[in-house]
PDB file of C-alpha atoms in Angstrom:
ATOM      1  CA  MET A  92      37.941 -13.360 -33.635  1.00 50.00           C
ATOM      2  CA  LYS A  93      34.752 -12.231 -32.474  1.00 82.00           C
ATOM      3  CA  PRO A  94      32.703 -12.124 -36.198  1.00 86.00           C
ATOM      4  CA  VAL A  95      34.959 -15.358 -36.982  1.00 87.00           C
ATOM      5  CA  ARG A  96      33.744 -16.415 -34.082  1.00 86.00           C
ATOM      6  CA  SER A  97      29.552 -15.433 -35.085  1.00 88.00           C
ATOM      7  CA  LEU A  98      30.259 -16.185 -38.763  1.00 91.00           C
ATOM      8  CA  ALA A  99      31.571 -19.644 -37.103  1.00 90.00           C
ATOM      9  CA  ARG A 100      28.738 -20.329 -35.237  1.00 92.00           C
ATOM     10  CA  VAL A 101      26.004 -18.919 -37.936  1.00 93.00           C
ATOM     11  CA  LEU A 102      27.705 -21.252 -40.477  1.00 93.00           C
ATOM     12  CA  LEU A 103      27.145 -24.342 -37.904  1.00 93.00           C
ATOM     13  CA  SER A 104      23.768 -23.942 -36.326  1.00 94.00           C
ATOM     14  CA  GLY A 105      22.632 -23.359 -40.579  1.00 94.00           C
ATOM     15  CA  ILE A 106      21.998 -27.602 -40.808  1.00 94.00           C
ATOM     16  CA  PHE A 107      20.188 -27.685 -37.310  1.00 95.00           C
ATOM     17  CA  VAL A 108      17.464 -24.492 -37.836  1.00 96.00           C
ATOM     18  CA  VAL A 109      17.023 -25.590 -41.280  1.00 96.00           C
ATOM     19  CA  SER A 110      16.285 -29.761 -40.850  1.00 94.00           C
ATOM     20  CA  GLY A 111      14.727 -28.760 -37.106  1.00 95.00           C
ATOM     21  CA  ALA A 112      11.970 -26.846 -38.688  1.00 96.00           C
ATOM     22  CA  ARG A 113      11.519 -29.326 -41.884  1.00 95.00           C
ATOM     23  CA  ASN A 114      11.481 -32.166 -39.570  1.00 93.00           C
ATOM     24  CA  LEU A 115       8.998 -30.624 -36.470  1.00 93.00           C
ATOM     25  CA  GLN A 116       6.772 -29.751 -40.204  1.00 94.00           C
ATOM     26  CA  ASN A 117       6.967 -33.509 -41.631  1.00 92.00           C
ATOM     27  CA  ALA A 118       7.896 -35.838 -38.547  1.00 91.00           C
ATOM     28  CA  GLY A 119       5.803 -38.321 -40.106  1.00 90.00           C
ATOM     29  CA  ARG A 120       8.463 -39.247 -42.695  1.00 92.00           C
ATOM     30  CA  LEU A 121      10.988 -40.330 -40.309  1.00 90.00           C
ATOM     31  CA  VAL A 122       8.732 -42.729 -37.524  1.00 91.00           C
ATOM     32  CA  PRO A 123       9.819 -45.974 -39.377  1.00 90.00           C
ATOM     33  CA  ALA A 124      14.117 -44.989 -39.095  1.00 88.00           C
ATOM     34  CA  ALA A 125      13.284 -43.927 -35.788  1.00 90.00           C
ATOM     35  CA  LYS A 126      11.617 -46.241 -35.019  1.00 90.00           C
ATOM     36  CA  PRO A 127      14.606 -48.966 -33.608  1.00 88.00           C
ATOM     37  CA  VAL A 128      16.452 -46.074 -31.852  1.00 88.00           C
ATOM     38  CA  THR A 129      13.405 -44.804 -30.370  1.00 88.00           C
ATOM     39  CA  ASP A 130      12.040 -48.285 -29.146  1.00 89.00           C
ATOM     40  CA  ARG A 131      15.417 -49.176 -27.250  1.00 88.00           C
ATOM     41  CA  VAL A 132      14.950 -45.553 -25.315  1.00 86.00           C
ATOM     42  CA  THR A 133      11.649 -46.484 -24.537  1.00 87.00           C
ATOM     43  CA  PRO A 134      12.596 -47.961 -21.438  1.00 87.00           C
ATOM     44  CA  LEU A 135      14.874 -45.233 -20.219  1.00 86.00           C
ATOM     45  CA  LEU A 136      12.690 -42.264 -21.153  1.00 84.00           C
ATOM     46  CA  GLN A 137       9.535 -44.064 -19.099  1.00 86.00           C
ATOM     47  CA  ASN A 138      11.784 -44.904 -15.564  1.00 86.00           C
ATOM     48  CA  LEU A 139      12.730 -41.085 -15.873  1.00 85.00           C
ATOM     49  CA  SER A 140       9.066 -39.539 -15.558  1.00 83.00           C
ATOM     50  CA  PRO A 141       5.687 -41.259 -16.545  1.00 83.00           C
ATOM     51  CA  ARG A 142       4.769 -38.184 -18.719  1.00 87.00           C
ATOM     52  CA  ILE A 143       7.727 -38.237 -21.565  1.00 85.00           C
ATOM     53  CA  PRO A 144       5.804 -39.803 -24.576  1.00 88.00           C
ATOM     54  CA  THR A 145       6.826 -42.140 -25.724  1.00 85.00           C
ATOM     55  CA  ASP A 146       6.121 -42.704 -29.157  1.00 88.00           C
ATOM     56  CA  THR A 147       8.509 -41.752 -31.682  1.00 89.00           C
ATOM     57  CA  GLU A 148       6.913 -39.778 -33.322  1.00 91.00           C
ATOM     58  CA  SER A 149       6.247 -37.179 -30.778  1.00 90.00           C
ATOM     59  CA  LEU A 150       9.989 -37.922 -29.491  1.00 91.00           C
ATOM     60  CA  VAL A 151      11.302 -37.066 -33.387  1.00 93.00           C
ATOM     61  CA  ARG A 152       9.435 -33.789 -33.241  1.00 94.00           C
ATOM     62  CA  ILE A 153      10.327 -33.193 -29.861  1.00 92.00           C
ATOM     63  CA  ASN A 154      14.476 -33.711 -31.171  1.00 93.00           C
ATOM     64  CA  ALA A 155      12.984 -31.741 -34.497  1.00 95.00           C
ATOM     65  CA  ALA A 156      12.215 -28.462 -31.811  1.00 96.00           C
ATOM     66  CA  THR A 157      15.099 -29.241 -29.713  1.00 96.00           C
ATOM     67  CA  GLN A 158      17.498 -28.615 -32.833  1.00 96.00           C
ATOM     68  CA  LEU A 159      15.368 -25.898 -34.747  1.00 96.00           C
ATOM     69  CA  VAL A 160      15.485 -24.135 -31.068  1.00 96.00           C
ATOM     70  CA  GLY A 161      19.043 -25.025 -30.337  1.00 96.00           C
ATOM     71  CA  GLY A 162      20.128 -23.792 -33.501  1.00 96.00           C
ATOM     72  CA  LEU A 163      18.515 -20.162 -33.574  1.00 96.00           C
ATOM     73  CA  MET A 164      20.339 -19.971 -30.039  1.00 96.00           C
ATOM     74  CA  LEU A 165      23.746 -20.623 -31.745  1.00 95.00           C
ATOM     75  CA  ALA A 166      23.158 -18.548 -33.833  1.00 95.00           C
ATOM     76  CA  THR A 167      22.751 -15.566 -32.485  1.00 94.00           C
ATOM     77  CA  GLY A 168      24.806 -16.179 -29.713  1.00 90.00           C
ATOM     78  CA  LYS A 169      22.233 -16.514 -26.676  1.00 92.00           C
ATOM     79  CA  PHE A 170      23.279 -19.550 -24.727  1.00 93.00           C
ATOM     80  CA  THR A 171      26.006 -20.485 -27.209  1.00 92.00           C
ATOM     81  CA  ARG A 172      27.821 -23.503 -24.832  1.00 91.00           C
ATOM     82  CA  PRO A 173      24.334 -25.041 -23.442  1.00 94.00           C
ATOM     83  CA  ALA A 174      23.030 -24.588 -26.596  1.00 95.00           C
ATOM     84  CA  ALA A 175      26.210 -26.606 -28.540  1.00 95.00           C
ATOM     85  CA  LEU A 176      26.005 -29.365 -26.098  1.00 95.00           C
ATOM     86  CA  VAL A 177      22.427 -30.289 -26.510  1.00 96.00           C
ATOM     87  CA  LEU A 178      22.942 -30.097 -30.198  1.00 96.00           C
ATOM     88  CA  ALA A 179      25.510 -32.301 -29.655  1.00 95.00           C
ATOM     89  CA  GLY A 180      23.162 -34.531 -27.856  1.00 94.00           C
ATOM     90  CA  THR A 181      20.273 -34.744 -30.094  1.00 93.00           C
ATOM     91  CA  LEU A 182      22.642 -35.640 -33.039  1.00 93.00           C
ATOM     92  CA  VAL A 183      23.722 -39.108 -31.338  1.00 90.00           C
ATOM     93  CA  PRO A 184      19.990 -41.067 -31.687  1.00 89.00           C
ATOM     94  CA  THR A 185      19.720 -38.979 -34.975  1.00 89.00           C
ATOM     95  CA  THR A 186      22.489 -39.926 -36.487  1.00 90.00           C
ATOM     96  CA  ALA A 187      22.264 -43.697 -34.858  1.00 87.00           C
ATOM     97  CA  ALA A 188      18.659 -43.573 -36.628  1.00 87.00           C
ATOM     98  CA  GLY A 189      19.443 -42.268 -40.045  1.00 86.00           C
ATOM     99  CA  HIS A 190      22.515 -43.416 -41.244  1.00 86.00           C
ATOM    100  CA  PRO A 191      23.176 -46.698 -39.997  1.00 85.00           C
ATOM    101  CA  PHE A 192      25.695 -47.830 -42.675  1.00 87.00           C
ATOM    102  CA  TRP A 193      26.017 -51.171 -40.655  1.00 88.00           C
ATOM    103  CA  ASN A 194      23.037 -52.194 -41.887  1.00 84.00           C
ATOM    104  CA  SER A 195      22.438 -51.996 -45.300  1.00 84.00           C
ATOM    105  CA  GLU A 196      23.341 -54.620 -47.940  1.00 87.00           C
ATOM    106  CA  ASP A 197      23.538 -52.087 -51.036  1.00 89.00           C
ATOM    107  CA  ALA A 198      27.536 -50.858 -51.414  1.00 88.00           C
ATOM    108  CA  ALA A 199      26.038 -47.379 -52.647  1.00 90.00           C
ATOM    109  CA  SER A 200      23.557 -46.830 -49.688  1.00 87.00           C
ATOM    110  CA  ARG A 201      26.162 -47.806 -47.671  1.00 88.00           C
ATOM    111  CA  ASN A 202      28.558 -45.433 -49.158  1.00 91.00           C
ATOM    112  CA  ASN A 203      25.779 -42.503 -48.601  1.00 89.00           C
ATOM    113  CA  ASN A 204      24.414 -43.590 -44.882  1.00 86.00           C
ATOM    114  CA  GLN A 205      28.888 -43.647 -44.028  1.00 91.00           C
ATOM    115  CA  ILE A 206      29.361 -40.738 -45.520  1.00 92.00           C
ATOM    116  CA  HIS A 207      26.543 -39.176 -43.960  1.00 90.00           C
ATOM    117  CA  PHE A 208      27.554 -40.731 -41.000  1.00 91.00           C
ATOM    118  CA  LEU A 209      31.123 -39.250 -40.979  1.00 92.00           C
ATOM    119  CA  LYS A 210      29.841 -35.807 -41.587  1.00 93.00           C
ATOM    120  CA  ASN A 211      27.370 -35.830 -38.678  1.00 92.00           C
ATOM    121  CA  LEU A 212      30.425 -36.924 -36.445  1.00 92.00           C
ATOM    122  CA  GLY A 213      32.240 -33.726 -37.741  1.00 94.00           C
ATOM    123  CA  LEU A 214      29.747 -31.844 -36.510  1.00 94.00           C
ATOM    124  CA  VAL A 215      29.929 -33.487 -33.146  1.00 94.00           C
ATOM    125  CA  GLY A 216      33.433 -32.711 -32.835  1.00 94.00           C
ATOM    126  CA  GLY A 217      32.801 -28.872 -34.457  1.00 93.00           C
ATOM    127  CA  LEU A 218      29.645 -28.586 -31.852  1.00 94.00           C
ATOM    128  CA  LEU A 219      32.321 -29.893 -28.488  1.00 92.00           C
ATOM    129  CA  LEU A 220      34.252 -26.749 -29.719  1.00 90.00           C
ATOM    130  CA  ALA A 221      31.642 -24.387 -29.674  1.00 91.00           C
ATOM    131  CA  ALA A 222      30.722 -25.854 -26.122  1.00 90.00           C
ATOM    132  CA  ALA A 223      34.347 -25.443 -25.443  1.00 89.00           C
ATOM    133  CA  ASP A 224      35.048 -21.790 -26.358  1.00 85.00           C
ATOM    134  CA  THR A 225      34.607 -19.132 -23.768  1.00 78.00           C
ATOM    135  CA  GLU A 226      35.635 -15.686 -26.590  1.00 76.00           C
ATOM    136  CA  GLY A 227      38.851 -15.885 -24.921  1.00 70.00           C
ATOM    137  CA  LYS A 228      37.520 -15.392 -21.076  1.00 72.00           C
ATOM    138  CA  PRO A 229      38.455 -17.606 -18.570  1.00 73.00           C
ATOM    139  CA  GLY A 230      36.468 -20.664 -17.532  1.00 67.00           C
ATOM    140  CA  LEU A 231      34.780 -22.008 -15.008  1.00 70.00           C
ATOM    141  CA  ARG A 232      37.405 -24.298 -13.751  1.00 74.00           C
ATOM    142  CA  TRP A 233      40.255 -21.210 -14.018  1.00 73.00           C
ATOM    143  CA  ARG A 234      37.829 -19.055 -12.073  1.00 72.00           C
ATOM    144  CA  THR A 235      36.634 -21.119  -9.662  1.00 81.00           C
ATOM    145  CA  GLY A 236      40.480 -22.104  -9.169  1.00 78.00           C
ATOM    146  CA  HIS A 237      41.763 -18.209  -9.024  1.00 77.00           C
ATOM    147  CA  ARG A 238      38.718 -17.468  -6.922  1.00 83.00           C
ATOM    148  CA  ILE A 239      39.913 -20.729  -4.459  1.00 84.00           C
ATOM    149  CA  GLY A 240      43.686 -18.971  -4.314  1.00 80.00           C
ATOM    150  CA  HIS A 241      42.318 -16.040  -3.849  1.00 81.00           C
ATOM    151  CA  SER A 242      40.276 -16.766  -0.703  1.00 84.00           C
ATOM    152  CA  ARG A 243      43.084 -18.652   0.671  1.00 86.00           C
ATOM    153  CA  ARG A 244      45.762 -15.515   0.342  1.00 87.00           C
ATOM    154  CA  SER A 245      42.538 -13.279   1.782  1.00 86.00           C
ATOM    155  CA  MET A 246      42.320 -15.641   5.117  1.00 88.00           C
ATOM    156  CA  GLN A 247      46.262 -15.845   5.247  1.00 89.00           C
ATOM    157  CA  ARG A 248      46.361 -12.204   5.506  1.00 90.00           C
ATOM    158  CA  ALA A 249      43.234 -12.338   7.760  1.00 87.00           C
ATOM    159  CA  VAL A 250      45.549 -14.752  10.372  1.00 87.00           C
ATOM    160  CA  ARG A 251      49.091 -13.583   9.962  1.00 92.00           C
ATOM    161  CA  THR A 252      47.044  -9.269  10.740  1.00 91.00           C
ATOM    162  CA  ALA A 253      45.548 -10.889  14.064  1.00 88.00           C
ATOM    163  CA  ARG A 254      48.763 -13.130  15.407  1.00 91.00           C
ATOM    164  CA  ARG A 255      50.472  -9.517  14.661  1.00 91.00           C
ATOM    165  CA  GLU A 256      47.733  -7.226  16.220  1.00 89.00           C
ATOM    166  CA  ALA A 257      47.815  -9.823  18.914  1.00 87.00           C
ATOM    167  CA  LYS A 258      51.734  -9.477  19.988  1.00 89.00           C
ATOM    168  CA  ILE A 259      50.958  -5.993  20.299  1.00 89.00           C
ATOM    169  CA  ALA A 260      48.381  -6.245  22.572  1.00 86.00           C
ATOM    170  CA  VAL A 261      50.352  -8.733  24.391  1.00 86.00           C
ATOM    171  CA  ARG A 262      53.265  -6.421  24.661  1.00 85.00           C
ATOM    172  CA  SER A 263      50.838  -3.465  25.010  1.00 84.00           C
ATOM    173  CA  ALA A 264      49.208  -5.134  28.062  1.00 81.00           C
ATOM    174  CA  ALA A 265      52.898  -5.987  29.860  1.00 80.00           C
ATOM    175  CA  THR A 266      54.104  -2.647  29.105  1.00 82.00           C
ATOM    176  CA  ALA A 267      51.118  -0.993  30.836  1.00 77.00           C
ATOM    177  CA  ARG A 268      51.308  -3.306  33.754  1.00 79.00           C
ATOM    178  CA  ARG A 269      54.521  -2.648  33.775  1.00 77.00           C
ATOM    179  CA  LEU A 270      54.391   1.068  33.918  1.00 71.00           C
ATOM    180  CA  PRO A 271      53.624   2.536  37.595  1.00 72.00           C
ATOM    181  CA  GLY A 272      50.658   3.610  38.640  1.00 58.00           C
TER     182      GLY A 272
END
């Protein structure tokens, strides 16, 4: 199953590597489309930290760099689960800014944007599957529950052993008192 996972990750990451590199080089072309989304996000970013850039072109570049790095991480198999989650997060503003089919007056433009919007939703679905994929290994939730159960059983064994040893000690002491000395 490993080759299938590897191939799927490479295929899924390709769009992010290519578009991330392209948009990083020429972020200015995306500014007009991204401005309505960044204008809504800017107050939230300013509340988080005054050091975060809030101009539209910088935010487009940050998103593009994140997609490029996340796509490379997903393709190479390094930190694939976090990379998939981050890439899914970058698709939200990208999709809202790049494919607002609900604003299109022209039927052909609306149809084209709706197709790309749905394609991006499909990518988000694939990324969520990649983020949930444990490669056949137990997930964190299972391992935590298993470890807690193991610890609980170990503690119960220790308590039973301590009780048994205490009973033996009491019997030994009682026997020792009865013996003439």
